[in-house]
JSON list of C-alpha atoms in Angstrom, two decimals:
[
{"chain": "A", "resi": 4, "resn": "UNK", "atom": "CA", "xyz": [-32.18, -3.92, -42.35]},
{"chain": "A", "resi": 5, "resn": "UNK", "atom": "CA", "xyz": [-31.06, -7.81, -43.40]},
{"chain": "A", "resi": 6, "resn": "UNK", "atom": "CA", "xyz": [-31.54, -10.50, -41.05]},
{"chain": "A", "resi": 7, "resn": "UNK", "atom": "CA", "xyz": [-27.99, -10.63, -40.90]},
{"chain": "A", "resi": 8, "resn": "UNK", "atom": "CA", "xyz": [-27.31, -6.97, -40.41]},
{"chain": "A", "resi": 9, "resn": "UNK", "atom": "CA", "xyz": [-30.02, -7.00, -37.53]},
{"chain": "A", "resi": 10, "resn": "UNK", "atom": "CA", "xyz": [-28.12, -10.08, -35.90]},
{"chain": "A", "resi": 11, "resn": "UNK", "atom": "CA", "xyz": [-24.75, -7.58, -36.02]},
{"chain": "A", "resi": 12, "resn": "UNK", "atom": "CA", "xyz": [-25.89, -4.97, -34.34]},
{"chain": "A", "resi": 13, "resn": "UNK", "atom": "CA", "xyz": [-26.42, -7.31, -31.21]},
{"chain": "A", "resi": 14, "resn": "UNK", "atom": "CA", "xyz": [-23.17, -8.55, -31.25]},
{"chain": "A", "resi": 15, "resn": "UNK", "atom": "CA", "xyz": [-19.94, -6.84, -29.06]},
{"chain": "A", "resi": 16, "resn": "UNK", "atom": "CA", "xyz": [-16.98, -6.48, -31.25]},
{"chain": "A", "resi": 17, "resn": "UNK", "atom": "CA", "xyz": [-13.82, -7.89, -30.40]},
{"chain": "A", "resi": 18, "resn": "UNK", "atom": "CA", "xyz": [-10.51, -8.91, -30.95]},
{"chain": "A", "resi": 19, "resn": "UNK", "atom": "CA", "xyz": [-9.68, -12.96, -30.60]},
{"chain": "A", "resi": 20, "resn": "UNK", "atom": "CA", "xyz": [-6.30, -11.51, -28.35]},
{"chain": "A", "resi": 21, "resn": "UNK", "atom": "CA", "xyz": [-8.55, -9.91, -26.08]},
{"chain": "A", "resi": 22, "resn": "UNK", "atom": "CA", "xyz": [-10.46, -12.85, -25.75]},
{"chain": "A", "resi": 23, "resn": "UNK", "atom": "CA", "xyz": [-7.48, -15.43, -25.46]},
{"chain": "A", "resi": 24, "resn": "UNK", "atom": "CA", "xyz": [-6.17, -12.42, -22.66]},
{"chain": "A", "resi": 25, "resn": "UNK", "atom": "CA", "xyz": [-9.46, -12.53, -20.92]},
{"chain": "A", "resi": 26, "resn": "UNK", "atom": "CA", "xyz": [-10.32, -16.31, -21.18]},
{"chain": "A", "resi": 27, "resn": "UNK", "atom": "CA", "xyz": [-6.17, -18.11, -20.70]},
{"chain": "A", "resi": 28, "resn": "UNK", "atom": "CA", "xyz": [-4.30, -15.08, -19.10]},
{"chain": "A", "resi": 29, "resn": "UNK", "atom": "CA", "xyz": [-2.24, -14.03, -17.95]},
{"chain": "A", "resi": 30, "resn": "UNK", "atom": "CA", "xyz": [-0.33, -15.60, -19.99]},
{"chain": "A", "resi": 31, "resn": "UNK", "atom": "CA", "xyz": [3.49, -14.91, -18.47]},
{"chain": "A", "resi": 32, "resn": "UNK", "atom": "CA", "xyz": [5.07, -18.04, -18.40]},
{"chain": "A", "resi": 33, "resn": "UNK", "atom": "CA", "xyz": [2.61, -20.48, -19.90]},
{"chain": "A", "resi": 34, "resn": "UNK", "atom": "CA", "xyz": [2.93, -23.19, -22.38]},
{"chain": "A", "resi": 35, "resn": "UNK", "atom": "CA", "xyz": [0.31, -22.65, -25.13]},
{"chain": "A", "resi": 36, "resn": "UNK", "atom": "CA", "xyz": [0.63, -24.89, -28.38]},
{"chain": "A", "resi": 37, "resn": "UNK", "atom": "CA", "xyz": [-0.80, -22.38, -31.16]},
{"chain": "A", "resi": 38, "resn": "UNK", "atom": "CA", "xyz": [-2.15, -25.07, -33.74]},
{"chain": "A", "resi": 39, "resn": "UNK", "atom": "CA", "xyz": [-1.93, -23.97, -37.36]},
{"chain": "A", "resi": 40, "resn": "UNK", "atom": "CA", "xyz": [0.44, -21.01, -36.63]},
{"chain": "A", "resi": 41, "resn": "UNK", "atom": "CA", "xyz": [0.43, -20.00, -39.96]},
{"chain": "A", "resi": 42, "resn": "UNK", "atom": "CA", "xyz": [3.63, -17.38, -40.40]},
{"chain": "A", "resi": 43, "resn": "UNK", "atom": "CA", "xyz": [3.54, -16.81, -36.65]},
{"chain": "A", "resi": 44, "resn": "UNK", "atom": "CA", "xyz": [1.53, -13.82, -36.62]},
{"chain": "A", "resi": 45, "resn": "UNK", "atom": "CA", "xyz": [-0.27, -14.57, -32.69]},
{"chain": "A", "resi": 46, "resn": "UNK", "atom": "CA", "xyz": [2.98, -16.55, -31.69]},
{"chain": "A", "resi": 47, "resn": "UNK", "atom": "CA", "xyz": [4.53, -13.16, -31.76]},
{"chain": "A", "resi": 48, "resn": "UNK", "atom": "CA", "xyz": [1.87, -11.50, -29.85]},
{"chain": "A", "resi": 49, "resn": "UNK", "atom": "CA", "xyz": [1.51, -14.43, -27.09]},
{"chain": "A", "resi": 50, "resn": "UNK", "atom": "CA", "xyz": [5.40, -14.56, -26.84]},
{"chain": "A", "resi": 51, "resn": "UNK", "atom": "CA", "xyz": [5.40, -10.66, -26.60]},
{"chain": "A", "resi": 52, "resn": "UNK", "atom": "CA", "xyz": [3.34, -11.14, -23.20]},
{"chain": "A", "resi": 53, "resn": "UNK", "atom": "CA", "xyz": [5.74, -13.75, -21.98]},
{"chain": "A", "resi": 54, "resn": "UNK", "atom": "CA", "xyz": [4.12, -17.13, -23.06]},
{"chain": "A", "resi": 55, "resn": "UNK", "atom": "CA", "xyz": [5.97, -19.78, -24.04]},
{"chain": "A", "resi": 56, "resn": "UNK", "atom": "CA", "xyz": [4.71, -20.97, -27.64]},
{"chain": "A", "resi": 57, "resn": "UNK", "atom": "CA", "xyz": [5.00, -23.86, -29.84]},
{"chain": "A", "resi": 58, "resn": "UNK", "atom": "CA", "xyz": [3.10, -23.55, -33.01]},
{"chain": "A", "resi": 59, "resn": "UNK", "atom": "CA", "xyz": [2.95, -25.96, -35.26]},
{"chain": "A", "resi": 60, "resn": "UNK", "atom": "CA", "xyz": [1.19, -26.04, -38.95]},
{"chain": "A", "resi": 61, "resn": "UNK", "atom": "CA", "xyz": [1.74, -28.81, -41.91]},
{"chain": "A", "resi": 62, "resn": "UNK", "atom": "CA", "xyz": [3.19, -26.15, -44.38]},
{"chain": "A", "resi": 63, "resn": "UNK", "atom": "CA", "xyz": [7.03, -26.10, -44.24]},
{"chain": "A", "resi": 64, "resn": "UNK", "atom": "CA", "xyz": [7.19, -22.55, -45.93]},
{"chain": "A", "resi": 65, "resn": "UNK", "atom": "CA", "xyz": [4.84, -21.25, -42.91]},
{"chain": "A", "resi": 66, "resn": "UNK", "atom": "CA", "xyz": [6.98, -23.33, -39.86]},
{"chain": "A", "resi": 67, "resn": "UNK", "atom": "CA", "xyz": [10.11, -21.58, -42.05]},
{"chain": "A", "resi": 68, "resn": "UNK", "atom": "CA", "xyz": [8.25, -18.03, -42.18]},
{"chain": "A", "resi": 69, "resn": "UNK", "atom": "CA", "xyz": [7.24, -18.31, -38.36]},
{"chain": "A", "resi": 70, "resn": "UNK", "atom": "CA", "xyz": [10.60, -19.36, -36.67]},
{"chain": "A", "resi": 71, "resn": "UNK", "atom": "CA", "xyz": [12.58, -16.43, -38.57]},
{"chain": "A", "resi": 72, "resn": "UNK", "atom": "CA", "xyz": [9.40, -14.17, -37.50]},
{"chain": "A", "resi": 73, "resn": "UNK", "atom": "CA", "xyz": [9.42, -15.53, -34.17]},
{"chain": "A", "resi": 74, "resn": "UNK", "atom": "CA", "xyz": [12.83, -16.70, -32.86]},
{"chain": "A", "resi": 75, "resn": "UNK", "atom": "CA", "xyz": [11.78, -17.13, -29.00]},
{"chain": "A", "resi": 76, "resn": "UNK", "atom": "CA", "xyz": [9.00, -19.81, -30.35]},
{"chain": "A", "resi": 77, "resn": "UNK", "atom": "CA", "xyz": [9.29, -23.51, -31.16]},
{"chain": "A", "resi": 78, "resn": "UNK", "atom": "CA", "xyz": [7.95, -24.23, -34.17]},
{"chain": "A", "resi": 79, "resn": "UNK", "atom": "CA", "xyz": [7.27, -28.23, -35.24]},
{"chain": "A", "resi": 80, "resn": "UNK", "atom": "CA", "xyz": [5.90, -29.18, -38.88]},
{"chain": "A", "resi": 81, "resn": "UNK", "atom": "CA", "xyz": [2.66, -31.57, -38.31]},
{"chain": "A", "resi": 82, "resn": "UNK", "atom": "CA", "xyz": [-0.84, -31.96, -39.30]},
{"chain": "A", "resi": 83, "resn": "UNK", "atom": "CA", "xyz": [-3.20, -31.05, -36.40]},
{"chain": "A", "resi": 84, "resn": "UNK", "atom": "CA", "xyz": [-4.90, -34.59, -36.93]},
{"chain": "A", "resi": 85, "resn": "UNK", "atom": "CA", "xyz": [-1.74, -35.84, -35.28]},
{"chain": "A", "resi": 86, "resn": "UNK", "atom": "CA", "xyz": [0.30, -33.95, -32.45]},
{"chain": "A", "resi": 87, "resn": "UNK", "atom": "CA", "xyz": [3.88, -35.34, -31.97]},
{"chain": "A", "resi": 88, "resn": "UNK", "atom": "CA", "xyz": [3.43, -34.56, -28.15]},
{"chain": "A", "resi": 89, "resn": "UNK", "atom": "CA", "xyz": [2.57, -36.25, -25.23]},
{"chain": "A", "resi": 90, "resn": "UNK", "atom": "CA", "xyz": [-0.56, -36.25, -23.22]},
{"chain": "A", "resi": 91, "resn": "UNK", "atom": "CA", "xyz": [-0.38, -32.89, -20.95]},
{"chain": "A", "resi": 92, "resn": "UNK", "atom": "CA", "xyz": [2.40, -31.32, -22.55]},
{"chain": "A", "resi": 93, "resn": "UNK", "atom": "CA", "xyz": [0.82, -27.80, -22.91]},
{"chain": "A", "resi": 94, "resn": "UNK", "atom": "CA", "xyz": [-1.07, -25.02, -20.40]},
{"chain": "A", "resi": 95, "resn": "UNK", "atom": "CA", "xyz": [-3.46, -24.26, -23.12]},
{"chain": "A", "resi": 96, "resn": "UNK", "atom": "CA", "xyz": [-4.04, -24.81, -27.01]},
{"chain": "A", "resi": 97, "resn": "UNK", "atom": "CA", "xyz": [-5.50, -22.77, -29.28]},
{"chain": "A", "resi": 98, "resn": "UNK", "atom": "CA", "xyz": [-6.89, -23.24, -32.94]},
{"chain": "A", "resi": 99, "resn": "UNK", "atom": "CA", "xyz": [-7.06, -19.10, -33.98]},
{"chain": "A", "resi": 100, "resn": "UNK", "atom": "CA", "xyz": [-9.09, -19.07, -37.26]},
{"chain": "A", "resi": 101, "resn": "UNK", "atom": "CA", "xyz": [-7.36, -22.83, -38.18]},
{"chain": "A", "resi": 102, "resn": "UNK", "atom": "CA", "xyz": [-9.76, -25.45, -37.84]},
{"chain": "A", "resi": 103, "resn": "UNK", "atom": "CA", "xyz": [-11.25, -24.86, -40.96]},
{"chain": "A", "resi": 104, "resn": "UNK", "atom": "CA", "xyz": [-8.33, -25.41, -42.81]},
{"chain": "A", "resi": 105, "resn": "UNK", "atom": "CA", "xyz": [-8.12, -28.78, -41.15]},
{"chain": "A", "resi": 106, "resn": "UNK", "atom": "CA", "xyz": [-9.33, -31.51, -43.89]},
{"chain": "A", "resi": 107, "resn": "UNK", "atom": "CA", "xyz": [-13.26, -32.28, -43.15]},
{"chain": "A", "resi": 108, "resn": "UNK", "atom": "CA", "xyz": [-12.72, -35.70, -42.20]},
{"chain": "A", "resi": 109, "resn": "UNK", "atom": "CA", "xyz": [-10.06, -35.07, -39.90]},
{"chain": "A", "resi": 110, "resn": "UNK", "atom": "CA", "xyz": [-11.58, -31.68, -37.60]},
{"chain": "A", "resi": 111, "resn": "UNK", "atom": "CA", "xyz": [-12.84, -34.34, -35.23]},
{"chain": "A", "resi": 112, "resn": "UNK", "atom": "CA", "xyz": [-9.46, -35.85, -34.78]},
{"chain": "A", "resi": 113, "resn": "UNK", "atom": "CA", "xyz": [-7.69, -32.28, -34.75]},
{"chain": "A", "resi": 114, "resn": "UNK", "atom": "CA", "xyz": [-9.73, -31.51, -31.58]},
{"chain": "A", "resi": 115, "resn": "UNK", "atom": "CA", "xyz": [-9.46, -34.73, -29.62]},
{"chain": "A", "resi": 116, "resn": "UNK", "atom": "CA", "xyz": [-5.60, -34.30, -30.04]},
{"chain": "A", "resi": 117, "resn": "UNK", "atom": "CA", "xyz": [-5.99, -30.86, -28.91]},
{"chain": "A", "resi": 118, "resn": "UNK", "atom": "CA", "xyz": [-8.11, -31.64, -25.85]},
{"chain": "A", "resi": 119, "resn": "UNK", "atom": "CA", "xyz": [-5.39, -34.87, -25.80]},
{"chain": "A", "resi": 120, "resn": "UNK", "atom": "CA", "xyz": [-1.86, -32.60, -25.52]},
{"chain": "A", "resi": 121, "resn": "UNK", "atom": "CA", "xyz": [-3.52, -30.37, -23.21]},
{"chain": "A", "resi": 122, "resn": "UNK", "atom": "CA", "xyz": [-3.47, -30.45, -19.42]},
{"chain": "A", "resi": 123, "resn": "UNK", "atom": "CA", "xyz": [-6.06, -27.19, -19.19]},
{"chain": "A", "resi": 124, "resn": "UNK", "atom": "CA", "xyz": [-8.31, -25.41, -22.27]},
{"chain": "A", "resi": 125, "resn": "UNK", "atom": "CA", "xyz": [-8.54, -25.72, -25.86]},
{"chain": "A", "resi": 126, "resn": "UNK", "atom": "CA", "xyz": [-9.90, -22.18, -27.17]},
{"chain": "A", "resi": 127, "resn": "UNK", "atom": "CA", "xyz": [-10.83, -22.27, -30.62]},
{"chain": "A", "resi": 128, "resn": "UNK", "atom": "CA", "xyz": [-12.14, -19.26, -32.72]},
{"chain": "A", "resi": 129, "resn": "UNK", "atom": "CA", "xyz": [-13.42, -19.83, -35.89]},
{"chain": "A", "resi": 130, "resn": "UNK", "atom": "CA", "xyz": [-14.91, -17.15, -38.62]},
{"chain": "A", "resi": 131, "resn": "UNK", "atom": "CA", "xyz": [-18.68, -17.63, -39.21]},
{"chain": "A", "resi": 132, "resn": "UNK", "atom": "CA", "xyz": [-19.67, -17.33, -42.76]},
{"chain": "A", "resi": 133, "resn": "UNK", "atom": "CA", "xyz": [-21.25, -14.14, -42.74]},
{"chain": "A", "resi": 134, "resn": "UNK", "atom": "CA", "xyz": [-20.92, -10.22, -42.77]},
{"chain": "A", "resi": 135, "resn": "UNK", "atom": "CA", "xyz": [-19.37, -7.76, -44.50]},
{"chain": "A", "resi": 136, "resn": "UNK", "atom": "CA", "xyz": [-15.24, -9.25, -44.71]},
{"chain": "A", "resi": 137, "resn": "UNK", "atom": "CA", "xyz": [-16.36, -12.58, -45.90]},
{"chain": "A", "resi": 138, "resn": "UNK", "atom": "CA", "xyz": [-19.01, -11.15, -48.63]},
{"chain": "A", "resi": 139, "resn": "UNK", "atom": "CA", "xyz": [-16.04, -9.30, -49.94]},
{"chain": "A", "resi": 140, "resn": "UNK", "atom": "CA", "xyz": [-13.88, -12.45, -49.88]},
{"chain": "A", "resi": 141, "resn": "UNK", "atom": "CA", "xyz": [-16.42, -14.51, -51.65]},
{"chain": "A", "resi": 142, "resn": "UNK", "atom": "CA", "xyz": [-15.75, -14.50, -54.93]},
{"chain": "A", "resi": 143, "resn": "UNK", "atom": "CA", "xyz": [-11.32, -14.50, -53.83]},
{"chain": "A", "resi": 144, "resn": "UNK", "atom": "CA", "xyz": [-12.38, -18.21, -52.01]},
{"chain": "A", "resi": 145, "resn": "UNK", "atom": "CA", "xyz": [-15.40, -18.85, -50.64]},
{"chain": "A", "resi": 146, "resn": "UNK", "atom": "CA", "xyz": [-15.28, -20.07, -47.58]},
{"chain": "A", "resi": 147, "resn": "UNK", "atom": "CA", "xyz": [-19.02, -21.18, -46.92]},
{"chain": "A", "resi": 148, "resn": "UNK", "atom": "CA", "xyz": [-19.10, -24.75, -46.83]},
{"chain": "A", "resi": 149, "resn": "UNK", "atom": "CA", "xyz": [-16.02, -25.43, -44.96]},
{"chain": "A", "resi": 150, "resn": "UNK", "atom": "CA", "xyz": [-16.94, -22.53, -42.01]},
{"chain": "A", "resi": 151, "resn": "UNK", "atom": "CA", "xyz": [-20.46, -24.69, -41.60]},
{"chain": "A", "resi": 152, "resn": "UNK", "atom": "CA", "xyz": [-18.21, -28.18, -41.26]},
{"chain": "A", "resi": 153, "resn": "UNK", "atom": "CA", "xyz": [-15.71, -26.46, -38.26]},
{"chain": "A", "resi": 154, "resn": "UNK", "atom": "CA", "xyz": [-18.98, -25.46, -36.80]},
{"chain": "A", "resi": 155, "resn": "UNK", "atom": "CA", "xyz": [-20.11, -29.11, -37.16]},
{"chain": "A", "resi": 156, "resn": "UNK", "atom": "CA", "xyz": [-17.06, -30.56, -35.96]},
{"chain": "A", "resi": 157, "resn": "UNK", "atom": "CA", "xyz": [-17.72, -28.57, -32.96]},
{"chain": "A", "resi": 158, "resn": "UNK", "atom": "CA", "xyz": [-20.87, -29.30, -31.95]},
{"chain": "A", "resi": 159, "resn": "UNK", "atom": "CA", "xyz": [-20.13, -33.58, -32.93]},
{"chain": "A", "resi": 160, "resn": "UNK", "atom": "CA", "xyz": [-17.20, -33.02, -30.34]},
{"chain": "A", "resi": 161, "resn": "UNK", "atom": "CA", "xyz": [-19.82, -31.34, -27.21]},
{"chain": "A", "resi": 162, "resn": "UNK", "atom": "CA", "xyz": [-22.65, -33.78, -28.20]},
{"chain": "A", "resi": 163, "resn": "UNK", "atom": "CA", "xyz": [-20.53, -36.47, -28.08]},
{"chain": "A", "resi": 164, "resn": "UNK", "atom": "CA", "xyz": [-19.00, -36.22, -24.93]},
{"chain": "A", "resi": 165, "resn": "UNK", "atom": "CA", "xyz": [-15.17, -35.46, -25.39]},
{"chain": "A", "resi": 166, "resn": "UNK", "atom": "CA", "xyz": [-15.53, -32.15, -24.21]},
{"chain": "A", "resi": 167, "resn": "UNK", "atom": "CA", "xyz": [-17.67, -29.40, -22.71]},
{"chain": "A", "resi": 168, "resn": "UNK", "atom": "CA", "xyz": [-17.68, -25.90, -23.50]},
{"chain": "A", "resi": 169, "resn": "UNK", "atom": "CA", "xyz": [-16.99, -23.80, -20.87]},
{"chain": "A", "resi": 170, "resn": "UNK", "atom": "CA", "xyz": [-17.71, -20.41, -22.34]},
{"chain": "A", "resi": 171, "resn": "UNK", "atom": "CA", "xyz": [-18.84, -19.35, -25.54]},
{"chain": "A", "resi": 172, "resn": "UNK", "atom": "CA", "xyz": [-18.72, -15.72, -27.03]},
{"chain": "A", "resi": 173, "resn": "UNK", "atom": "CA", "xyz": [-20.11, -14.37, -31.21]},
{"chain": "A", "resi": 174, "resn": "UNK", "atom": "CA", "xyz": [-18.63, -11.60, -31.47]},
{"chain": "A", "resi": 175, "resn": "UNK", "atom": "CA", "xyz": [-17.14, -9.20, -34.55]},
{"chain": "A", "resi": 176, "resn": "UNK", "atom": "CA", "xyz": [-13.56, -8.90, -35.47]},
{"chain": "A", "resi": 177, "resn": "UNK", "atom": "CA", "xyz": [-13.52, -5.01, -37.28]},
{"chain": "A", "resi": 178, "resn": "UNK", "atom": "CA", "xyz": [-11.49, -4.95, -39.86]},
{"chain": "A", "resi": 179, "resn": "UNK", "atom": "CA", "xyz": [-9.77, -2.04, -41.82]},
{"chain": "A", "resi": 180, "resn": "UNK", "atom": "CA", "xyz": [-8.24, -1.97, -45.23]},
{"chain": "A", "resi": 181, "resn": "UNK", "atom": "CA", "xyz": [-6.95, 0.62, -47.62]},
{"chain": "A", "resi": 182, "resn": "UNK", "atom": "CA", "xyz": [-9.16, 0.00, -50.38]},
{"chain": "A", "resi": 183, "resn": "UNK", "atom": "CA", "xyz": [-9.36, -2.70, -52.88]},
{"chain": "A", "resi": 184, "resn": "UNK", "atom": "CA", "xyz": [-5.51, -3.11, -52.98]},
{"chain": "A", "resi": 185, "resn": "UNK", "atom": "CA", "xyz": [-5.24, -3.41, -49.24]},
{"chain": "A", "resi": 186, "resn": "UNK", "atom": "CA", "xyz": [-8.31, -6.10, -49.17]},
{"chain": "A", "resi": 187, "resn": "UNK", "atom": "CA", "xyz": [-6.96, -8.37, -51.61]},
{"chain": "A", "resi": 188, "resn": "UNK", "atom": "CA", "xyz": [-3.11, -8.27, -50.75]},
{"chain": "A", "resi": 189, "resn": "UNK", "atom": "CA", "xyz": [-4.39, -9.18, -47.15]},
{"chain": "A", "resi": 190, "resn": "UNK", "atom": "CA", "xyz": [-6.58, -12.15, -48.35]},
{"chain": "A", "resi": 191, "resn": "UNK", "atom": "CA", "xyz": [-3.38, -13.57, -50.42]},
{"chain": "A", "resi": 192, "resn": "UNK", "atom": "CA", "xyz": [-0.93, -12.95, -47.39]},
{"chain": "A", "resi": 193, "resn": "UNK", "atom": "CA", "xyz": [-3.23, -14.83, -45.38]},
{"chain": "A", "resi": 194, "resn": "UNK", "atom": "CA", "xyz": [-3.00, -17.63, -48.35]},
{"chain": "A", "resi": 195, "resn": "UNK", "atom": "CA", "xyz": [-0.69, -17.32, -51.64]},
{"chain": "A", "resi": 196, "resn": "UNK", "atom": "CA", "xyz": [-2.85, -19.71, -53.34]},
{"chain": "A", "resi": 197, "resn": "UNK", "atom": "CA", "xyz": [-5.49, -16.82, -53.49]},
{"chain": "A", "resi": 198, "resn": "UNK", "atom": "CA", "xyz": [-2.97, -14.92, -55.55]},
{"chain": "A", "resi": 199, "resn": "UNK", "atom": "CA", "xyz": [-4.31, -15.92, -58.65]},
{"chain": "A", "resi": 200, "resn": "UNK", "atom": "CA", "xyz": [-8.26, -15.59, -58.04]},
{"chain": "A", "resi": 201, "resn": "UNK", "atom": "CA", "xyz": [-7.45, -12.24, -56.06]},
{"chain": "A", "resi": 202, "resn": "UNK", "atom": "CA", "xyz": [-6.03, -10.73, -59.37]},
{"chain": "A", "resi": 203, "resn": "UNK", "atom": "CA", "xyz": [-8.98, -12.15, -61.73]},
{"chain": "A", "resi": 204, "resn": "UNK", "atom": "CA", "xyz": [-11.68, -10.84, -59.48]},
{"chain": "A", "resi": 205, "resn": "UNK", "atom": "CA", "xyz": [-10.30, -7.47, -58.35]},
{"chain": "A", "resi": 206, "resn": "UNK", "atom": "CA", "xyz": [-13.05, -5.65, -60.12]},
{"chain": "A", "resi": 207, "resn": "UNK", "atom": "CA", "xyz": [-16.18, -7.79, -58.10]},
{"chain": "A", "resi": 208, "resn": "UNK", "atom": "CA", "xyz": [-14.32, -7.79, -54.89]},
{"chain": "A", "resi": 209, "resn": "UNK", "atom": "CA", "xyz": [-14.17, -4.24, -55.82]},
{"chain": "A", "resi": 210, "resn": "UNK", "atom": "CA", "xyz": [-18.01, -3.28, -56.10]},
{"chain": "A", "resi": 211, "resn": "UNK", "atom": "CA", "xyz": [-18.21, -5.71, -53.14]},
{"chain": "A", "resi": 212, "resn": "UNK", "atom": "CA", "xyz": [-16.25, -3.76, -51.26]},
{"chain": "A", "resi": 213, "resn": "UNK", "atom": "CA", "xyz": [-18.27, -0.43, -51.92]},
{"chain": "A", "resi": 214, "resn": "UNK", "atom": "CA", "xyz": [-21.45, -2.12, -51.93]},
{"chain": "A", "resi": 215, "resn": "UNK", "atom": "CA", "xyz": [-20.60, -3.69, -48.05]},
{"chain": "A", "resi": 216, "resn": "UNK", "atom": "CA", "xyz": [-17.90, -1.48, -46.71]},
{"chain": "A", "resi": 217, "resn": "UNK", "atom": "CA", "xyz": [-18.31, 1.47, -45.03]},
{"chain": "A", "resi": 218, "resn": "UNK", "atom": "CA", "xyz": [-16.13, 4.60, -45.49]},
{"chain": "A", "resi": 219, "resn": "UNK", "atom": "CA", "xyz": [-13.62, 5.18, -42.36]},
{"chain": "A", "resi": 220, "resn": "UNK", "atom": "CA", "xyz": [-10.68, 7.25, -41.61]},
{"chain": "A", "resi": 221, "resn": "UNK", "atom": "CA", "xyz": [-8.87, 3.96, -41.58]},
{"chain": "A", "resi": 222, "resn": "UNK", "atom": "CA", "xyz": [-10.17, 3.34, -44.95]},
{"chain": "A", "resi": 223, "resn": "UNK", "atom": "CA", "xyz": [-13.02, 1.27, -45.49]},
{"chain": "A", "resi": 224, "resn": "UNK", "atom": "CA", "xyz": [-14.65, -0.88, -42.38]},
{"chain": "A", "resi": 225, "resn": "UNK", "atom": "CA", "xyz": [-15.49, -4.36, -42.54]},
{"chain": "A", "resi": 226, "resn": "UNK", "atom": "CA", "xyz": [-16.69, -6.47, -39.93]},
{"chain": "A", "resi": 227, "resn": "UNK", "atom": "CA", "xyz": [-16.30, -10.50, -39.93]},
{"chain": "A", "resi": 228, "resn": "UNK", "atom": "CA", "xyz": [-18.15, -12.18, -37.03]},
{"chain": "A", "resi": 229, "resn": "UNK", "atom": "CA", "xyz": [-16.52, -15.07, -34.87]},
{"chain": "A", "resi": 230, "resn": "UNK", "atom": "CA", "xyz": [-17.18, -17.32, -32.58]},
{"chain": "A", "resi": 231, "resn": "UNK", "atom": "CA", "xyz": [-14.88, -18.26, -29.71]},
{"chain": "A", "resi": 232, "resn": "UNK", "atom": "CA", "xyz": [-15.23, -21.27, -27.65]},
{"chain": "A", "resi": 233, "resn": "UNK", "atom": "CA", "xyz": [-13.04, -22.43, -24.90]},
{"chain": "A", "resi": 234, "resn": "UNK", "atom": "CA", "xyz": [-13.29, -26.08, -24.40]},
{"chain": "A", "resi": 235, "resn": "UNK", "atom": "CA", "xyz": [-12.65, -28.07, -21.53]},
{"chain": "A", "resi": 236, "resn": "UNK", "atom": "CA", "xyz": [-12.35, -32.13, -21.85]},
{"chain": "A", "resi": 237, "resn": "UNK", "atom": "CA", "xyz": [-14.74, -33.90, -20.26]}
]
């Protein structure tokens, strides 16, 4: 068994809605700003309970994609570096597998807005560069460098002061997918720009897939390990 593997198998599996559930609910009739919404996919599920979302993300085809998705949400275009709100305006925030995407030397200033808009927690869970998912993903984007600098942005923001961390939780997201076809047309939906590397590497994500996956009755099992942490300022 790898390192890796043996570091797995003492880890719970999870979901990062059952931890936002367990860690901000309930939920019914709270303001949570979901920062880097993407196309709206947990804005749906947080609305579904009876939150009351704003999302926001710099891409205008996403904020288009996530208000016709999600009509009961507010959606705003803006960079999380800079939060057209004012201090307080939101129950909660949450940064669901977004900080990464935020440009390196801006994470720290993502999260001090965060902490900023907020009048409770931020929660913020972030993929870890490991097991079986992101090996597959690897040669579609790898994902490596900028996992380890949202981890360091993280631990800059407790060490210097601007926040604590009020609970923290590793955990592994399981993930099913119908094959090679399934894999890859989830790793572009999550980003379009993959569309292109997804095609010329079907063949190594491929082997990847059989060398790492595991035969289910949902098709093949993958597992990509998280960690949440729900922050509290100061």
């Amino acid at each position: 068994m790898s390192g890796q593997q043996a570091e797995a198998a003492g880890r719970p599996q999870g979901t990062a809605l059952a931890v936002i559930e367990d860690w901000l609910g309930p939920l019914a009739g709270r303001s949570i700003l979901d920062i880097g919404c993407g196309h709206g996919a947990l804005a749906r599920a947080l609305t579904a309970q009876g939150a009351r979302v704003h999302g926001i993300d710099p891409g205008p085809e996403a904020i288009a994609s996530a208000r016709s998705a999600v009509p009961e949400a507010t959606f705003t275009e803006a960079g999380a570096e800079a939060l057209p709100f004012a201090d307080g305006s939101f129950d909660a925030g949450i940064f669901l597998n977004s900080l990464h995407h935020v440009p390196a030397g801006l994470m720290a200033a993502a999260l001090g807005e965060a902490l900023r808009v907020s009048r409770g927690p931020v929660l913020v869970v972030e993929p870890l560069a490991e097991g079986s998912y992101f090996e597959a993903l690897r040669p579609v984007e790898d994902e490596t460098a900028i996992r380890a600098l949202a981890q360091k942005a993280l631990s800059a923001c407790l060490a210097s002061g601007a926040a604590q961390a009020v609970r923290r939780l590793d955990y592994d997201d399981v993930r099913r997918v119908a094959g090679v076809d399934g894999f890859l047309a989830r790793a572009v939906a999550v980003d379009p720009a993959r569309a292109a590397a997804a095609e010329q590497h079907r063949g190594t994500v491929e082997a990847l897939l059989a060398r790492w996956g595991v035969a289910d009755v949902g098709g093949i099992r993958l597992e990509q390990p998280h960690r949440a942490l729900l922050l509290a300022r100061a």
